[in-house]
Amino acid sequence: MKLILVDDNAHFRSDLRFFVENRLKHTVIGEAFDGEEFLRLPNLSQADIILMDLTMGNMNGFVATQKLLWDFPHFRVIAITMDVKNAVIEKLIETGFRGFVLKTEIFQSLSSALTRVEQGEFIFEEELKQKIIKM
């Protein structure tokens, strides 16, 4: 699987890249500091999945994902974030994210999340997803 990592924390990105490439045996084909840099990546179209931080300077993950999916609706984007509330999950769904992974649990749950999204699934906590569907 070919991934692009988008996060404003260079240390976190470095750790995540090491984990993805050495533990999960996938390839990181690009990295970006924020949404603007991400949208300028020359190999963007080659990514299978994009891991996108939500809170970044210049252009946050919501705006970058919205711009990406406007032109290329087939892309699969997973949000990586520190905290998620019902309102944020609703916004993730509206924006077109395929799900989210909490940064505090990323090394435990990323492998499963990548596999599920690659298979076409959406990965939102089931209880939270049910609440949103009922709204």
Tab-separated table of C-alpha atoms in Angstrom:
chain	number	residue	atom	x	y	z
A	1	MET	CA	0.000	0.000	0.000
A	2	LYS	CA	1.268	3.497	-0.835
A	3	LEU	CA	0.582	6.188	1.759
A	4	ILE	CA	0.979	9.927	2.146
A	5	LEU	CA	1.407	11.354	5.655
A	6	VAL	CA	0.171	14.867	6.418
A	7	ASP	CA	0.907	16.270	9.889
A	8	ASP	CA	2.535	19.448	11.165
A	9	ASN	CA	4.549	17.578	13.800
A	10	ALA	CA	7.763	16.426	12.086
A	11	HIS	CA	8.720	14.107	14.955
A	12	PHE	CA	5.327	12.375	14.890
A	13	ARG	CA	5.521	12.068	11.084
A	14	SER	CA	8.964	10.519	11.354
A	15	ASP	CA	7.800	7.965	13.946
A	16	LEU	CA	4.718	7.181	11.883
A	17	ARG	CA	6.772	6.733	8.716
A	18	PHE	CA	9.125	4.333	10.502
A	19	PHE	CA	6.164	2.347	11.830
A	20	VAL	CA	4.355	2.208	8.472
A	21	GLU	CA	7.433	1.168	6.515
A	22	ASN	CA	9.182	-1.128	8.983
A	23	ARG	CA	6.349	-2.700	10.944
A	24	LEU	CA	3.428	-2.618	8.514
A	25	LYS	CA	5.598	-3.047	5.393
A	26	HIS	CA	3.818	-0.350	3.384
A	27	THR	CA	5.467	2.483	1.440
A	28	VAL	CA	5.297	6.157	2.332
A	29	ILE	CA	5.452	7.990	-0.996
A	30	GLY	CA	5.094	11.505	0.385
A	31	GLU	CA	4.880	13.704	3.441
A	32	ALA	CA	3.534	17.180	4.003
A	33	PHE	CA	3.571	19.718	6.827
A	34	ASP	CA	0.117	21.150	6.081
A	35	GLY	CA	-2.727	21.011	3.579
A	36	GLU	CA	-1.159	23.476	1.158
A	37	GLU	CA	2.070	21.487	0.908
A	38	PHE	CA	0.052	18.276	0.574
A	39	LEU	CA	-1.963	19.524	-2.406
A	40	ARG	CA	1.291	20.472	-4.179
A	41	LEU	CA	2.864	16.993	-3.855
A	42	PRO	CA	3.888	15.803	-7.334
A	43	ASN	CA	3.019	12.140	-6.697
A	44	LEU	CA	-0.328	12.740	-4.998
A	45	SER	CA	-2.231	10.674	-7.562
A	46	GLN	CA	-0.158	7.574	-6.748
A	47	ALA	CA	-1.373	7.282	-3.135
A	48	ASP	CA	-3.674	4.469	-2.063
A	49	ILE	CA	-4.502	6.071	1.287
A	50	ILE	CA	-3.775	9.449	2.862
A	51	LEU	CA	-3.331	9.900	6.616
A	52	MET	CA	-4.398	13.482	7.338
A	53	ASP	CA	-4.012	15.474	10.553
A	54	LEU	CA	-7.001	17.717	11.200
A	55	THR	CA	-5.398	20.694	12.954
A	56	MET	CA	-2.519	22.273	11.041
A	57	GLY	CA	-1.461	25.792	10.148
A	58	ASN	CA	-2.058	27.415	6.746
A	59	MET	CA	-4.603	24.813	5.615
A	60	ASN	CA	-6.149	22.302	8.002
A	61	GLY	CA	-7.033	18.706	7.186
A	62	PHE	CA	-10.722	19.409	6.611
A	63	VAL	CA	-10.056	22.042	3.946
A	64	ALA	CA	-7.277	20.033	2.268
A	65	THR	CA	-9.429	16.908	2.118
A	66	GLN	CA	-12.417	18.832	0.815
A	67	LYS	CA	-10.299	20.366	-1.969
A	68	LEU	CA	-8.768	16.988	-2.831
A	69	LEU	CA	-12.083	15.135	-2.942
A	70	TRP	CA	-13.743	17.873	-4.991
A	71	ASP	CA	-11.457	17.010	-7.918
A	72	PHE	CA	-10.660	13.382	-7.052
A	73	PRO	CA	-13.587	11.786	-5.169
A	74	HIS	CA	-12.024	8.303	-5.313
A	75	PHE	CA	-9.226	9.129	-2.839
A	76	ARG	CA	-9.355	7.437	0.553
A	77	VAL	CA	-8.437	9.725	3.436
A	78	ILE	CA	-8.173	8.734	7.099
A	79	ALA	CA	-8.086	11.487	9.714
A	80	ILE	CA	-5.449	11.267	12.435
A	81	THR	CA	-6.322	13.314	15.475
A	82	MET	CA	-5.908	13.638	19.232
A	83	ASP	CA	-9.590	13.963	20.112
A	84	VAL	CA	-12.891	13.314	18.426
A	85	LYS	CA	-16.356	14.416	19.487
A	86	ASN	CA	-19.691	13.714	17.811
A	87	ALA	CA	-19.681	17.080	16.026
A	88	VAL	CA	-16.212	16.405	14.631
A	89	ILE	CA	-17.237	12.940	13.456
A	90	GLU	CA	-20.228	14.421	11.682
A	91	LYS	CA	-17.908	16.926	9.968
A	92	LEU	CA	-15.494	14.100	9.032
A	93	ILE	CA	-18.330	12.221	7.351
A	94	GLU	CA	-19.606	15.345	5.567
A	95	THR	CA	-16.092	16.184	4.319
A	96	GLY	CA	-15.565	12.699	2.897
A	97	PHE	CA	-13.072	11.100	5.268
A	98	ARG	CA	-13.228	7.298	5.375
A	99	GLY	CA	-12.719	7.333	9.138
A	100	PHE	CA	-10.297	8.352	11.825
A	101	VAL	CA	-7.567	6.974	14.042
A	102	LEU	CA	-6.693	8.574	17.353
A	103	LYS	CA	-3.023	9.527	17.598
A	104	THR	CA	-2.876	7.996	21.071
A	105	GLU	CA	-3.890	4.613	19.586
A	106	ILE	CA	-2.387	4.844	16.102
A	107	PHE	CA	0.299	2.216	16.579
A	108	GLN	CA	-2.283	-0.275	17.844
A	109	SER	CA	-5.090	0.409	15.378
A	110	LEU	CA	-3.521	1.655	12.135
A	111	SER	CA	-2.960	-1.739	10.531
A	112	SER	CA	-6.610	-2.704	10.888
A	113	ALA	CA	-7.778	0.758	9.803
A	114	LEU	CA	-5.682	0.656	6.619
A	115	THR	CA	-6.915	-2.815	5.710
A	116	ARG	CA	-10.555	-1.907	6.296
A	117	VAL	CA	-10.356	1.334	4.300
A	118	GLU	CA	-8.515	-0.414	1.477
A	119	GLN	CA	-11.411	-2.901	1.354
A	120	GLY	CA	-13.876	-0.023	1.002
A	121	GLU	CA	-15.092	0.198	4.597
A	122	PHE	CA	-15.609	3.309	6.671
A	123	ILE	CA	-13.934	3.300	10.090
A	124	PHE	CA	-15.857	5.327	12.595
A	125	GLU	CA	-16.517	4.081	16.085
A	126	GLU	CA	-19.690	2.024	15.685
A	127	GLU	CA	-21.538	3.610	18.621
A	128	LEU	CA	-20.737	7.125	17.411
A	129	LYS	CA	-21.676	6.253	13.858
A	130	GLN	CA	-25.070	4.993	15.040
A	131	LYS	CA	-25.689	8.239	16.952
A	132	ILE	CA	-24.929	10.290	13.844
A	133	ILE	CA	-27.156	8.139	11.621
A	134	LYS	CA	-30.058	8.678	14.049
A	135	MET	CA	-29.602	12.503	14.038
